[in-house]
Each structure stands twice: as C-alpha cells, then as structure tokens.
Amino acid sequence: MPITGQLLIGRARVRGQHGDFHAIDARTGEPFGAAFGGATMADLDRACALADEAFDAYRESTLEARAAFLETIGRNIVAIGDELIERCMAETGLPRARLEGERARTVSQLALFASVVRSGDFLDARIDPAQPDRRPQPRVDLRMRSIAIGPVAVFGASNFPLAFSVAGGDTASALAAGCPVIVKAHSAHPGTSELVGLAIQQAVQDCGLPEGVFSLLFTSRRGIGQALVADPRIRAVGFTGSRSGGMELIKIANARPEPIPVYAEMSSINPVILLPDALAQRADVIARQFVASLTLGAGQFCTNPGLVLAVDDHGLHAFERAAEAALAQVPAATMLTPGIYASYLAGIERLEAHGDVERLAKGVAGERLQARAALFATSAEAFMADPSLREEVFGAASLIVRCRDVDALHRLLGSLEGQLTTTIYLDASDGEAARGLLPTLERKAGRIVVNGFGTGVEVGHAMVHGGPFPATSDTRTTSVGSGAIGRFLRPVSYQDFPELLLPSALRTENPLGLTRRIDGVLGRQG
Amino acid sequence: MPITGQLLIGRARVRGQHGDFHAIDARTGEPFGAAFGGATMADLDRACALADEAFDAYRESTLEARAAFLETIGRNIVAIGDELIERCMAETGLPRARLEGERARTVSQLALFASVVRSGDFLDARIDPAQPDRRPQPRVDLRMRSIAIGPVAVFGASNFPLAFSVAGGDTASALAAGCPVIVKAHSAHPGTSELVGLAIQQAVQDCGLPEGVFSLLFTSRRGIGQALVADPRIRAVGFTGSRSGGMELIKIANARPEPIPVYAEMSSINPVILLPDALAQRADVIARQFVASLTLGAGQFCTNPGLVLAVDDHGLHAFERAAEAALAQVPAATMLTPGIYASYLAGIERLEAHGDVERLAKGVAGERLQARAALFATSAEAFMADPSLREEVFGAASLIVRCRDVDALHRLLGSLEGQLTTTIYLDASDGEAARGLLPTLERKAGRIVVNGFGTGVEVGHAMVHGGPFPATSDTRTTSVGSGAIGRFLRPVSYQDFPELLLPSALRTENPLGLTRRIDGVLGRQG
C-alpha cells in the first residue's frame, strides 16, 4: 500500500493544500518519502460535517455491529503486515520488537473494547418501575441508559505511534462508546498514521457504517488542531502529550460557547519510594529493575520513573552504587524526534549545571541524535527549594532525592503535583511506614505499584492510567483499560415512554440480555 | 433551638465578623430575626483546614458508619420539628405543604444515599488477577476502586431551601462518596440553613466523625464563595443557580493551578413538544396539566416548562384557549426573594414589550411582591430571529412557539441549547413523528418525558437531573438520584499489593461482600 500523504475524510482520500511536510527519519533527522499535505479549514469542516451526520446512526448501531467493527479494524491493521512495522521504525527510531509488541497491544486493545461493547455494561441501563399506587404521589416509570457524547477529536501521542495514536486507546474507546472520531495525526509518524488510518477507513466500509465515523487529518502548522477543538460539532477531546499542548486545548475547549471535556494526559514524573528495609535487603536487585524501567524505550514513557525518594542511609548508598553501575552500561538510544532529543539534552544540561544536583552516572555515548541515560541526586532541602527540579525531563533521566527520614520523605511526597503512577518498594518490615504513606499516595496518583515499576501499563479492567492534575486534566478518568469508555458517554433518562419508543437497552423484556439495575439492584431480569 | 446567625466551623459555632445581614420575609420584603455574621477569610481558611484534616479518615470510614451518618442527619432534621417549616415559610414564601413535602424528600434522599453507600457498588471494585505464566510477559495483579475526590464546596440553591440546599443532593452525595463538605449558605434562607446545618453538625458528633466533615459559612458579600472555590484544599464544587453565577465559579476553578470540576446546574427552559394528534385528541387536558406544571411553586423550578413547541393548527388553537382559561384562574404567588420577583417582572415586561410576541393570558393579580403567571406566543420565525427569546425567565412564564410543520419544529428544537428536560406529548398515531425527533431530544436533554411534565424530579436510580450545557456544566453527570455520587469519586489502581496493605474493598476474600468486576465480569466472588 503506497503512502500518499493524503488526508482521509470519510470515505475519500484528499490531498491537503495547506502546506506540505515530510516524515523525518528518527536516526538521521532527514526527511524521506512522499510529502503530506496539510488539512485546510475546508477539509476540517467537511470531516466535522460528516462526523455529525454519522453520529445519530452510528451511536444506535447494534452492539454486535460495533464490536465487529472494532475487531475488523484490528484485523485490517494486522493485514498491513511488515510495511507498518518498517515504516514506524523509520519514523520513530523504536526497535522492531517493541513495535511488534505495540501492534499486538493495539489489536488486543480493540478486542477488549469489542468485548466491552458486547457486554453492554457500559450502557449502565437502569429501570425504576412505575408505582401508580404510591402516596402522596404516584411514581413515574423512569429508565436510564448512557449514550455517546458526540463526535470526538483525538490527538495522537508521539511516543506510542500505534497504541496511543490513530487506532489507540482514545480512538478505540470513543468508537466503542458510539462516537465518530476525527484524528489529528501526530507529525512525528505521519506514514504510520496514514497506514493505520486506511485500515480504519477500510473497516468502516467493510462494516457498512456511515463514512463520517472516521477521518484523519494531517497538519504541520498551528491552527487546525485548535480549530478542531473549537468546532461546535466536536463534543469531546482525547489528547496525550505535553503539558503546554494539553493546556492550550483545554483553554480553547473552555472558551467555547458550549465548553466540552478535554481528556489530556500531560505530565508525570512518577515518584518511586524506596523504603529502608527493602533497600537494606535488596538494593542491588531494585537498582537493576529501576535502571531497566528508566531506560526502556529511551525513557520515552509517560510512566517513566523520573523521581526516586528514599531515606539517606546505607541502603540508599548501595542502591546508588548499583544503579550507577547498571546505568553506565546502558547503550545510547535514538529518540522519537530530533526535537524530543533536543529537549532531553536541554533538560539534562539544566540538571548538570544545577549547583545542588550531583550527577551520579551517564549511559554509554552513542551516535548523533542518540540519547544517553542519566542519573542525578539531590537533597530534600534543595528539591523543596527549587520548583524546576519537579519538571518532567522526557527521556531516560531520573533524580534521586535523599531524605533525612520517612517523615521528610512523606512531606516531600505531599508537596508533589498529581501523578500517573507512584511506586513503593517495601519489605514486610516496612509495612507500617507504607501504611502511613498510603493515603498520600492515593491522593497523588492514579495507580500505585508495589515492588515494581509503572512502565508496563496493562490494558485491562482494573487499570487506571490517569491521576490528579497535571497527570491528566480529568482525575475522574482513565485513558487505558475498559474504564476509558466512560469518558465518551452521558446518561439520559426516559420517563413514561411507551415500549415502542424505548431504546432496546431499556425495553421491559430486556432483548439485549443486559445486566441492568432495577430499582437499584443489579441483575439480568427480562 | 434559637437561631443565632453563627457560622458552623467544624464543631464550633463562630460569630462571623465580615458584615452582618438579616433574613428577609419573602411576603413583606422586610428583614427579621437575628443578624447573620458574614465569614471572614480566616473562617474560610479554618473550615478548609479542618476539611482537609478530616478527609483521609472520613473517606476510609466504614460503609456502615457513613450510611448511619447520613441517616442520622435525616433524623436530626426531622427532630427540628415545626420550627424548621415555619422559619422556611417565612424566608421563602413557600407554603407549608410544599415544604413538608420537601423535607420528606430531603430525608428520603439521605436514606437513598445511605443505601447506596451500604451496597458499595459505587466503589466500582475491580480485580484483574495476576497471570504469572502469561507470555511474552507475566501479568501483574491489578485491582481498582473509586475513592473520594476530596473536600467539596456546595452552593445551595434558592428555590429548594431543603432538598437542594445545606443537606440537599450535592451535600448528601458528596458525604456519601466520602468527601467532607463546606456549604456556602444561600442568603435567601439563612435561618433554615443554620437549623439544617446544626442538624448535620450534631450528626457528625453523634457518629464520632472528625469535626471537619462539615462546615457552614454565611456571607452576603462577594469574595468568600469565590475564595472557597479557589482554595487548594477544595477538590470539587456543587452549585445550583444562575448561569452567570455558575460560569463565574467555573472560571475560578479553571484558573486554579490545579483546576477542579464544578458541577453547576444553571439554566434550562425545558421545551415541551405537543404533537398534532395528541393535541387533536385532548388539547384541554394537556393545557390544564401544562398550566398546573408551569405555575407549581410560582414556577420556581429548574424544570419549569418555559417553552412550548407545536404545529400551528386547530389543536394548538384549542390548547391555547384552554391554557388561557386555566392560567387566568391561577392566583398570584409570593416569590422566593424580592430580587427574584424583580427579575421575573423584568422578564415579563421584556416579553410584553416585544413586537413579535403576543400575550395570551395572565394570572390573577395579587398583593405586593406576588407574581402573576403569564403565557405568551410567537412564531418560529420570530423565535429563530431573536436569541433573547431563548433566555430563561425564572418563574411562571412560558412562551408558545407556533411552527409551520413538524420539520420546522424539529429545526427549532435542534437550534436550542442543552436542557435539563424536554417533554413530548404524543398519541399512538404521533409515533412516527416522535421517533424522528428522538435523536435530537437525546442530544438536547438529560431527561425526556412522554405525556407529562418534568417538574416532578424523582430521587431514584434512573434519574438524570443534568443535561448538555448550559443546563449543567458537566453533561456526563446528574445532580439528583444515586448517580450523583459519581461526581465526587475518582478511580485508583493498586498493583501487586500485599493483602495486608489493600483496602478492604479489594481484599481477595471480599470481606465487604461487594459485587466486584473480576476480569471484567460482575459477581460477588469471595
């Protein structure tokens, strides 16, 4: 399938006329392949009009039809074959095994949402039957279900070119909810985006769905993404990226005549707490696990362990020595884009130049555009005194903060902003300290990991990939796992409806076989 | 129990020093009773500090303890006796029967949330068990529950001095979720607020809960409410009131270093659609039901039917004549405050002065400060041409819009902003027209009523008292019914936790007997 650089607008492939740009080879920084044409405002308007037209029909498509559509997308992605992996390797610098794994994750994520759709639990169907004899007033018949919120704009992430991009978690959960999706492709992997976009466009056609269910826009200029969020036909936004980028979209969404929710996953340094007895017992093992997590994928994970908190004792010294030794062996790695590499370098230089920060270790030097992992240390006092030390350095850099005791560590933890994950390493004898920290950990993060790192993000039912601001803009939500569908739903009540007018989810005989809440009690009553 | 005008800050009663104000007798417009002292910034700070201190303990109180607390509040409110009703009648001008009914509703609402807490379903407990043998990577043990979001600020409504005020739906659902609550009392019923606040304060003590679980602030000046929303210890806001008031709080919440959700129920004109065959069959009956709903409680309901859409035919003429006749018999009624009365008069005068609006009828004249119901009519063309005709006139006024045909009616409906409710009157033979309108009705409103009016708002499991903006600021939520608790929760994942550190909701043996989602499947497995 040749990559043409065309926009996908409904069933059409359209040459964007608003400025060309090229894919960049992550290893060389050089442009390659066909040019991508940037979307015009007319292209955007057409995509939004099609999405709005498709909305009422698509949101009432049967659960089976929607589940099959999600599975078809997965099959079509697999059918692209190795072209997808090779293109993605060139655009991102990520290795083959990682991208094959990410493809499998993307497909299984679509399959998970297909199962979520089939179960129908997300409809949250409820019936409070009429009580005509109730005094002083009879009770009406009231039924509730969740419906899709409307067309959704998705901004793909640079760091997961498959699993958090065109057919990633935001798209999968929005489509599962019954929302048409317009994706603004990330310019760091446009060819990958086109290939995956074509797989979705084909699935729309394979499944006989309205063409407006999906569109894909390219742009390398400011304006189109902002206009997409401002368009009155767009009803929610999914975004994964920088804090400044997310905040800009949130500002636009809040300034609309009708504000809409923006689910932005933005910034997290994912503090790791190493309790004294765990360090006393196995500083070496923990250090090796830490360095492996820190340097995975050149550290380009939202859940990368960017901050380590521990009591300054012998155990921590042993941990630091072991981490230094492990890190010094880590080969340099190509980053996703020359821009991300430059930002990483600047972050490292800022830490290296900091008077109160000590550099403990640096990874092996590599080629041009390859980043070296780095480990730093500072004191709790210095950390508390300088807010810049809390800023995320996107990449394989981490800062150890040496605390006087567990209380000092607790205060420091309490001063942090919201996080996607926190990790706590503990031994049985650390139980009391861990119990004391737990309420603060819960206040600060969407996921708390014991004796492991947060870099693996399971796509399941119990996953929360979210957390207090600025980890995400909406702490009530997750962007990974089956709970992600809830972001794109809203409840509607139907009062005293005749059976024939009721949506099938709420008909008395329960034709969909749903688990429903009858007078508050869950069951599968017909 | 003498009303003293003191603030309730934790367990203390404190004289506010930031300006005095008095309760106003709604019938006379004259101040009466003890002066209320306005809260200072120091009072606010103390209330927030206590709430934050109470938070971790209160959110982990047992389900039974929290349920019993909610029930104790209800009992303490009933125990106030007739003093509450009489004070409330004087402050609001609402009649005894209405307020006795509203007290019963308030108590049963607390009981509903007690049952919601006891069931534990709101915890949304999920377990994805470990799969140590999974390839290529073992699966971790992942568990999830919802936790309370943090201390909540509640701004009571003027129009439901019990059910949407100090111990109303926002307070009940936030307390049920495990959130401490700070109420900013509505200055239209401060004595009522103090009495109910004392009932809650007493319940906190009766149940041995941390004192910071509840505080009540009075103020008659700008600034304290705004500072409450801006305080970093406040994590969510519940508000029922005007669009301008709600938008001001939303703006403050969005501008915080850490933005927080504001659940503002603001403005709704609750369109009523009368389909042709329903009107042909029973215009008289519908007209009488309409006038009864319109004039209930002097029209001071968020769900008041402020807009009627119908095809301009014989049936509509008959409806108009019958509504005129019924409305002309309706006695004038005291409104909640002189300010609300003045706004209503201004709204009526604006409609009466409008060149394209015809006044059909007016209710019986009354005493000073008593409002007369009013019914107006206009054409679809005039309505589409003048946005001011869409503005809510809070009170017993409604505007009939005569449409050429059902298509014109549908277009007009599609042009409206979000609504709490829409009503559709239909006959069996109107089914096709109703089916055509349904997708638009779903897009526009949180609750759709067939052959009835939305003014009765059942407190149950299937109720949605919400809807697209500006009906509410967050269309994914309801402020009435068991679903309201979801506004004050956020999910947290626990990865590879030792049993002893897990919250009881997530322990393997299921000590709370919860219905949990194990690998995505709901059940009560231990």
mmCIF file with all atom_site columns, N, CA and C in Angstrom, chain A residues 254-302:
data_model
loop_
_atom_site.group_PDB
_atom_site.id
_atom_site.type_symbol
_atom_site.label_atom_id
_atom_site.label_alt_id
_atom_site.label_comp_id
_atom_site.label_asym_id
_atom_site.label_entity_id
_atom_site.label_seq_id
_atom_site.pdbx_PDB_ins_code
_atom_site.Cartn_x
_atom_site.Cartn_y
_atom_site.Cartn_z
_atom_site.occupancy
_atom_site.B_iso_or_equiv
_atom_site.pdbx_formal_charge
_atom_site.auth_seq_id
_atom_site.auth_comp_id
_atom_site.auth_asym_id
_atom_site.auth_atom_id
_atom_site.pdbx_PDB_model_num
ATOM 1   N N  . ASN A 1 254 ? -12.653 25.307 26.942 1.00 0.00 ? 254 ASN A N  1
ATOM 2   C CA . ASN A 1 254 ? -13.390 26.034 27.981 1.00 0.00 ? 254 ASN A CA 1
ATOM 3   C C  . ASN A 1 254 ? -13.952 27.352 27.473 1.00 0.00 ? 254 ASN A C  1
ATOM 4   N N  . ALA A 1 255 ? -13.342 27.899 26.414 1.00 0.00 ? 255 ALA A N  1
ATOM 5   C CA . ALA A 1 255 ? -13.782 29.198 25.899 1.00 0.00 ? 255 ALA A CA 1
ATOM 6   C C  . ALA A 1 255 ? -14.897 29.059 24.863 1.00 0.00 ? 255 ALA A C  1
ATOM 7   N N  . ARG A 1 256 ? -15.233 27.833 24.479 1.00 0.00 ? 256 ARG A N  1
ATOM 8   C CA . ARG A 1 256 ? -16.326 27.641 23.511 1.00 0.00 ? 256 ARG A CA 1
ATOM 9   C C  . ARG A 1 256 ? -17.642 28.141 24.112 1.00 0.00 ? 256 ARG A C  1
ATOM 10  N N  . PRO A 1 257 ? -18.585 28.562 23.243 1.00 0.00 ? 257 PRO A N  1
ATOM 11  C CA . PRO A 1 257 ? -19.922 28.882 23.765 1.00 0.00 ? 257 PRO A CA 1
ATOM 12  C C  . PRO A 1 257 ? -20.471 27.701 24.574 1.00 0.00 ? 257 PRO A C  1
ATOM 13  N N  . GLU A 1 258 ? -20.256 26.500 24.085 1.00 0.00 ? 258 GLU A N  1
ATOM 14  C CA . GLU A 1 258 ? -20.576 25.300 24.857 1.00 0.00 ? 258 GLU A CA 1
ATOM 15  C C  . GLU A 1 258 ? -19.278 24.570 25.162 1.00 0.00 ? 258 GLU A C  1
ATOM 16  N N  . PRO A 1 259 ? -18.759 24.713 26.395 1.00 0.00 ? 259 PRO A N  1
ATOM 17  C CA . PRO A 1 259 ? -17.496 24.036 26.731 1.00 0.00 ? 259 PRO A CA 1
ATOM 18  C C  . PRO A 1 259 ? -17.640 22.510 26.608 1.00 0.00 ? 259 PRO A C  1
ATOM 19  N N  . ILE A 1 260 ? -16.536 21.847 26.309 1.00 0.00 ? 260 ILE A N  1
ATOM 20  C CA . ILE A 1 260 ? -16.555 20.379 26.204 1.00 0.00 ? 260 ILE A CA 1
ATOM 21  C C  . ILE A 1 260 ? -15.415 19.789 27.022 1.00 0.00 ? 260 ILE A C  1
ATOM 22  N N  . PRO A 1 261 ? -15.550 18.520 27.415 1.00 0.00 ? 261 PRO A N  1
ATOM 23  C CA . PRO A 1 261 ? -14.457 17.894 28.163 1.00 0.00 ? 261 PRO A CA 1
ATOM 24  C C  . PRO A 1 261 ? -13.236 17.609 27.289 1.00 0.00 ? 261 PRO A C  1
ATOM 25  N N  . VAL A 1 262 ? -12.063 17.874 27.851 1.00 0.00 ? 262 VAL A N  1
ATOM 26  C CA . VAL A 1 262 ? -10.797 17.505 27.218 1.00 0.00 ? 262 VAL A CA 1
ATOM 27  C C  . VAL A 1 262 ? -10.113 16.511 28.143 1.00 0.00 ? 262 VAL A C  1
ATOM 28  N N  . TYR A 1 263 ? -9.828  15.321 27.631 1.00 0.00 ? 263 TYR A N  1
ATOM 29  C CA . TYR A 1 263 ? -9.106  14.313 28.398 1.00 0.00 ? 263 TYR A CA 1
ATOM 30  C C  . TYR A 1 263 ? -7.659  14.370 27.957 1.00 0.00 ? 263 TYR A C  1
ATOM 31  N N  . ALA A 1 264 ? -6.870  15.131 28.694 1.00 0.00 ? 264 ALA A N  1
ATOM 32  C CA . ALA A 1 264 ? -5.476  15.341 28.321 1.00 0.00 ? 264 ALA A CA 1
ATOM 33  C C  . ALA A 1 264 ? -4.578  14.629 29.317 1.00 0.00 ? 264 ALA A C  1
ATOM 34  N N  . GLU A 1 265 ? -3.757  13.731 28.801 1.00 0.00 ? 265 GLU A N  1
ATOM 35  C CA . GLU A 1 265 ? -2.746  13.104 29.636 1.00 0.00 ? 265 GLU A CA 1
ATOM 36  C C  . GLU A 1 265 ? -1.472  13.873 29.355 1.00 0.00 ? 265 GLU A C  1
ATOM 37  N N  . MET A 1 266 ? -0.921  14.524 30.394 1.00 0.00 ? 266 MET A N  1
ATOM 38  C CA . MET A 1 266 ? 0.082   15.547 30.134 1.00 0.00 ? 266 MET A CA 1
ATOM 39  C C  . MET A 1 266 ? 1.447   15.294 30.736 1.00 0.00 ? 266 MET A C  1
ATOM 40  N N  . SER A 1 267 ? 1.551   15.269 32.031 1.00 0.00 ? 267 SER A N  1
ATOM 41  C CA . SER A 1 267 ? 2.883   15.347 32.632 1.00 0.00 ? 267 SER A CA 1
ATOM 42  C C  . SER A 1 267 ? 2.907   14.562 33.926 1.00 0.00 ? 267 SER A C  1
ATOM 43  N N  . SER A 1 268 ? 3.930   13.753 34.095 1.00 0.00 ? 268 SER A N  1
ATOM 44  C CA . SER A 1 268 ? 4.038   12.926 35.292 1.00 0.00 ? 268 SER A CA 1
ATOM 45  C C  . SER A 1 268 ? 5.487   12.540 35.484 1.00 0.00 ? 268 SER A C  1
ATOM 46  N N  . ILE A 1 269 ? 5.989   12.630 36.724 1.00 0.00 ? 269 ILE A N  1
ATOM 47  C CA . ILE A 1 269 ? 7.357   12.193 36.977 1.00 0.00 ? 269 ILE A CA 1
ATOM 48  C C  . ILE A 1 269 ? 7.391   10.895 37.787 1.00 0.00 ? 269 ILE A C  1
ATOM 49  N N  . ASN A 1 270 ? 6.213   10.378 38.142 1.00 0.00 ? 270 ASN A N  1
ATOM 50  C CA . ASN A 1 270 ? 6.077   9.019  38.660 1.00 0.00 ? 270 ASN A CA 1
ATOM 51  C C  . ASN A 1 270 ? 7.049   8.679  39.793 1.00 0.00 ? 270 ASN A C  1
ATOM 52  N N  . PRO A 1 271 ? 6.890   9.320  40.934 1.00 0.00 ? 271 PRO A N  1
ATOM 53  C CA . PRO A 1 271 ? 7.819   9.118  42.041 1.00 0.00 ? 271 PRO A CA 1
ATOM 54  C C  . PRO A 1 271 ? 7.911   7.651  42.477 1.00 0.00 ? 271 PRO A C  1
ATOM 55  N N  . VAL A 1 272 ? 9.128   7.268  42.778 1.00 0.00 ? 272 VAL A N  1
ATOM 56  C CA . VAL A 1 272 ? 9.422   5.921  43.260 1.00 0.00 ? 272 VAL A CA 1
ATOM 57  C C  . VAL A 1 272 ? 9.928   6.058  44.689 1.00 0.00 ? 272 VAL A C  1
ATOM 58  N N  . ILE A 1 273 ? 9.252   5.382  45.610 1.00 0.00 ? 273 ILE A N  1
ATOM 59  C CA . ILE A 1 273 ? 9.663   5.451  47.015 1.00 0.00 ? 273 ILE A CA 1
ATOM 60  C C  . ILE A 1 273 ? 10.337  4.142  47.382 1.00 0.00 ? 273 ILE A C  1
ATOM 61  N N  . LEU A 1 274 ? 11.564  4.243  47.870 1.00 0.00 ? 274 LEU A N  1
ATOM 62  C CA . LEU A 1 274 ? 12.303  3.045  48.275 1.00 0.00 ? 274 LEU A CA 1
ATOM 63  C C  . LEU A 1 274 ? 12.375  3.064  49.794 1.00 0.00 ? 274 LEU A C  1
ATOM 64  N N  . LEU A 1 275 ? 11.647  2.161  50.441 1.00 0.00 ? 275 LEU A N  1
ATOM 65  C CA . LEU A 1 275 ? 11.632  2.152  51.911 1.00 0.00 ? 275 LEU A CA 1
ATOM 66  C C  . LEU A 1 275 ? 12.885  1.473  52.457 1.00 0.00 ? 275 LEU A C  1
ATOM 67  N N  . PRO A 1 276 ? 13.296  1.864  53.669 1.00 0.00 ? 276 PRO A N  1
ATOM 68  C CA . PRO A 1 276 ? 14.618  1.458  54.181 1.00 0.00 ? 276 PRO A CA 1
ATOM 69  C C  . PRO A 1 276 ? 14.846  -0.054 54.232 1.00 0.00 ? 276 PRO A C  1
ATOM 70  N N  . ASP A 1 277 ? 13.879  -0.819 54.704 1.00 0.00 ? 277 ASP A N  1
ATOM 71  C CA . ASP A 1 277 ? 14.147  -2.249 54.843 1.00 0.00 ? 277 ASP A CA 1
ATOM 72  C C  . ASP A 1 277 ? 14.244  -2.939 53.493 1.00 0.00 ? 277 ASP A C  1
ATOM 73  N N  . ALA A 1 278 ? 13.442  -2.484 52.531 1.00 0.00 ? 278 ALA A N  1
ATOM 74  C CA . ALA A 1 278 ? 13.562  -3.050 51.181 1.00 0.00 ? 278 ALA A CA 1
ATOM 75  C C  . ALA A 1 278 ? 14.970  -2.780 50.652 1.00 0.00 ? 278 ALA A C  1
ATOM 76  N N  . LEU A 1 279 ? 15.466  -1.567 50.843 1.00 0.00 ? 279 LEU A N  1
ATOM 77  C CA . LEU A 1 279 ? 16.816  -1.244 50.368 1.00 0.00 ? 279 LEU A CA 1
ATOM 78  C C  . LEU A 1 279 ? 17.871  -2.039 51.124 1.00 0.00 ? 279 LEU A C  1
ATOM 79  N N  . ALA A 1 280 ? 17.678  -2.202 52.425 1.00 0.00 ? 280 ALA A N  1
ATOM 80  C CA . ALA A 1 280 ? 18.653  -2.963 53.215 1.00 0.00 ? 280 ALA A CA 1
ATOM 81  C C  . ALA A 1 280 ? 18.740  -4.404 52.711 1.00 0.00 ? 280 ALA A C  1
ATOM 82  N N  . GLN A 1 281 ? 17.616  -4.940 52.274 1.00 0.00 ? 281 GLN A N  1
ATOM 83  C CA . GLN A 1 281 ? 17.571  -6.340 51.858 1.00 0.00 ? 281 GLN A CA 1
ATOM 84  C C  . GLN A 1 281 ? 18.065  -6.563 50.439 1.00 0.00 ? 281 GLN A C  1
ATOM 85  N N  . ARG A 1 282 ? 17.744  -5.634 49.514 1.00 0.00 ? 282 ARG A N  1
ATOM 86  C CA . ARG A 1 282 ? 17.969  -5.972 48.104 1.00 0.00 ? 282 ARG A CA 1
ATOM 87  C C  . ARG A 1 282 ? 18.153  -4.725 47.236 1.00 0.00 ? 282 ARG A C  1
ATOM 88  N N  . ALA A 1 283 ? 19.073  -3.869 47.684 1.00 0.00 ? 283 ALA A N  1
ATOM 89  C CA . ALA A 1 283 ? 19.348  -2.641 46.931 1.00 0.00 ? 283 ALA A CA 1
ATOM 90  C C  . ALA A 1 283 ? 19.790  -2.949 45.504 1.00 0.00 ? 283 ALA A C  1
ATOM 91  N N  . ASP A 1 284 ? 20.589  -3.986 45.333 1.00 0.00 ? 284 ASP A N  1
ATOM 92  C CA . ASP A 1 284 ? 21.108  -4.323 44.003 1.00 0.00 ? 284 ASP A CA 1
ATOM 93  C C  . ASP A 1 284 ? 20.006  -4.686 43.021 1.00 0.00 ? 284 ASP A C  1
ATOM 94  N N  . VAL A 1 285 ? 19.126  -5.567 43.485 1.00 0.00 ? 285 VAL A N  1
ATOM 95  C CA . VAL A 1 285 ? 18.048  -6.026 42.596 1.00 0.00 ? 285 VAL A CA 1
ATOM 96  C C  . VAL A 1 285 ? 17.154  -4.857 42.208 1.00 0.00 ? 285 VAL A C  1
ATOM 97  N N  . ILE A 1 286 ? 16.808  -4.064 43.210 1.00 0.00 ? 286 ILE A N  1
ATOM 98  C CA . ILE A 1 286 ? 15.926  -2.920 42.943 1.00 0.00 ? 286 ILE A CA 1
ATOM 99  C C  . ILE A 1 286 ? 16.597  -1.953 41.973 1.00 0.00 ? 286 ILE A C  1
ATOM 100 N N  . ALA A 1 287 ? 17.877  -1.737 42.159 1.00 0.00 ? 287 ALA A N  1
ATOM 101 C CA . ALA A 1 287 ? 18.611  -0.811 41.283 1.00 0.00 ? 287 ALA A CA 1
ATOM 102 C C  . ALA A 1 287 ? 18.584  -1.303 39.841 1.00 0.00 ? 287 ALA A C  1
ATOM 103 N N  . ARG A 1 288 ? 18.780  -2.595 39.646 1.00 0.00 ? 288 ARG A N  1
ATOM 104 C CA . ARG A 1 288 ? 18.769  -3.110 38.265 1.00 0.00 ? 288 ARG A CA 1
ATOM 105 C C  . ARG A 1 288 ? 17.378  -2.997 37.639 1.00 0.00 ? 288 ARG A C  1
ATOM 106 N N  . GLN A 1 289 ? 16.345  -3.295 38.443 1.00 0.00 ? 289 GLN A N  1
ATOM 107 C CA . GLN A 1 289 ? 14.970  -3.146 37.930 1.00 0.00 ? 289 GLN A CA 1
ATOM 108 C C  . GLN A 1 289 ? 14.683  -1.685 37.602 1.00 0.00 ? 289 GLN A C  1
ATOM 109 N N  . PHE A 1 290 ? 15.167  -0.819 38.466 1.00 0.00 ? 290 PHE A N  1
ATOM 110 C CA . PHE A 1 290 ? 14.949  0.616  38.262 1.00 0.00 ? 290 PHE A CA 1
ATOM 111 C C  . PHE A 1 290 ? 15.579  1.091  36.954 1.00 0.00 ? 290 PHE A C  1
ATOM 112 N N  . VAL A 1 291 ? 16.846  0.718  36.740 1.00 0.00 ? 291 VAL A N  1
ATOM 113 C CA . VAL A 1 291 ? 17.537  1.175  35.530 1.00 0.00 ? 291 VAL A CA 1
ATOM 114 C C  . VAL A 1 291 ? 16.885  0.581  34.280 1.00 0.00 ? 291 VAL A C  1
ATOM 115 N N  . ALA A 1 292 ? 16.414  -0.648 34.373 1.00 0.00 ? 292 ALA A N  1
ATOM 116 C CA . ALA A 1 292 ? 15.731  -1.264 33.231 1.00 0.00 ? 292 ALA A CA 1
ATOM 117 C C  . ALA A 1 292 ? 14.444  -0.492 32.908 1.00 0.00 ? 292 ALA A C  1
ATOM 118 N N  . SER A 1 293 ? 13.692  -0.127 33.945 1.00 0.00 ? 293 SER A N  1
ATOM 119 C CA . SER A 1 293 ? 12.447  0.610  33.726 1.00 0.00 ? 293 SER A CA 1
ATOM 120 C C  . SER A 1 293 ? 12.736  2.014  33.202 1.00 0.00 ? 293 SER A C  1
ATOM 121 N N  . LEU A 1 294 ? 13.767  2.645  33.787 1.00 0.00 ? 294 LEU A N  1
ATOM 122 C CA . LEU A 1 294 ? 14.099  4.028  33.418 1.00 0.00 ? 294 LEU A CA 1
ATOM 123 C C  . LEU A 1 294 ? 14.506  4.151  31.957 1.00 0.00 ? 294 LEU A C  1
ATOM 124 N N  . THR A 1 295 ? 15.216  3.142  31.452 1.00 0.00 ? 295 THR A N  1
ATOM 125 C CA . THR A 1 295 ? 15.820  3.266  30.119 1.00 0.00 ? 295 THR A CA 1
ATOM 126 C C  . THR A 1 295 ? 15.023  2.551  29.033 1.00 0.00 ? 295 THR A C  1
ATOM 127 N N  . LEU A 1 296 ? 13.930  1.910  29.430 1.00 0.00 ? 296 LEU A N  1
ATOM 128 C CA . LEU A 1 296 ? 13.072  1.224  28.453 1.00 0.00 ? 296 LEU A CA 1
ATOM 129 C C  . LEU A 1 296 ? 12.586  2.235  27.407 1.00 0.00 ? 296 LEU A C  1
ATOM 130 N N  . GLY A 1 297 ? 12.739  1.875  26.136 1.00 0.00 ? 297 GLY A N  1
ATOM 131 C CA . GLY A 1 297 ? 12.268  2.764  25.068 1.00 0.00 ? 297 GLY A CA 1
ATOM 132 C C  . GLY A 1 297 ? 12.866  4.145  25.153 1.00 0.00 ? 297 GLY A C  1
ATOM 133 N N  . ALA A 1 298 ? 14.152  4.220  25.501 1.00 0.00 ? 298 ALA A N  1
ATOM 134 C CA . ALA A 1 298 ? 14.845  5.511  25.677 1.00 0.00 ? 298 ALA A CA 1
ATOM 135 C C  . ALA A 1 298 ? 14.127  6.403  26.693 1.00 0.00 ? 298 ALA A C  1
ATOM 136 N N  . GLY A 1 299 ? 13.421  5.774  27.622 1.00 0.00 ? 299 GLY A N  1
ATOM 137 C CA . GLY A 1 299 ? 12.759  6.528  28.700 1.00 0.00 ? 299 GLY A CA 1
ATOM 138 C C  . GLY A 1 299 ? 11.554  7.322  28.245 1.00 0.00 ? 299 GLY A C  1
ATOM 139 N N  . GLN A 1 300 ? 11.080  7.022  27.040 1.00 0.00 ? 300 GLN A N  1
ATOM 140 C CA . GLN A 1 300 ? 10.000  7.838  26.474 1.00 0.00 ? 300 GLN A CA 1
ATOM 141 C C  . GLN A 1 300 ? 8.632   7.265  26.843 1.00 0.00 ? 300 GLN A C  1
ATOM 142 N N  . PHE A 1 301 ? 8.397   7.097  28.115 1.00 0.00 ? 301 PHE A N  1
ATOM 143 C CA . PHE A 1 301 ? 7.121   6.607  28.626 1.00 0.00 ? 301 PHE A CA 1
ATOM 144 C C  . PHE A 1 301 ? 6.525   7.677  29.529 1.00 0.00 ? 301 PHE A C  1
ATOM 145 N N  . CYS A 1 302 ? 5.201   7.810  29.491 1.00 0.00 ? 302 CYS A N  1
ATOM 146 C CA . CYS A 1 302 ? 4.519   8.712  30.439 1.00 0.00 ? 302 CYS A CA 1
ATOM 147 C C  . CYS A 1 302 ? 4.738   8.239  31.866 1.00 0.00 ? 302 CYS A C  1
#
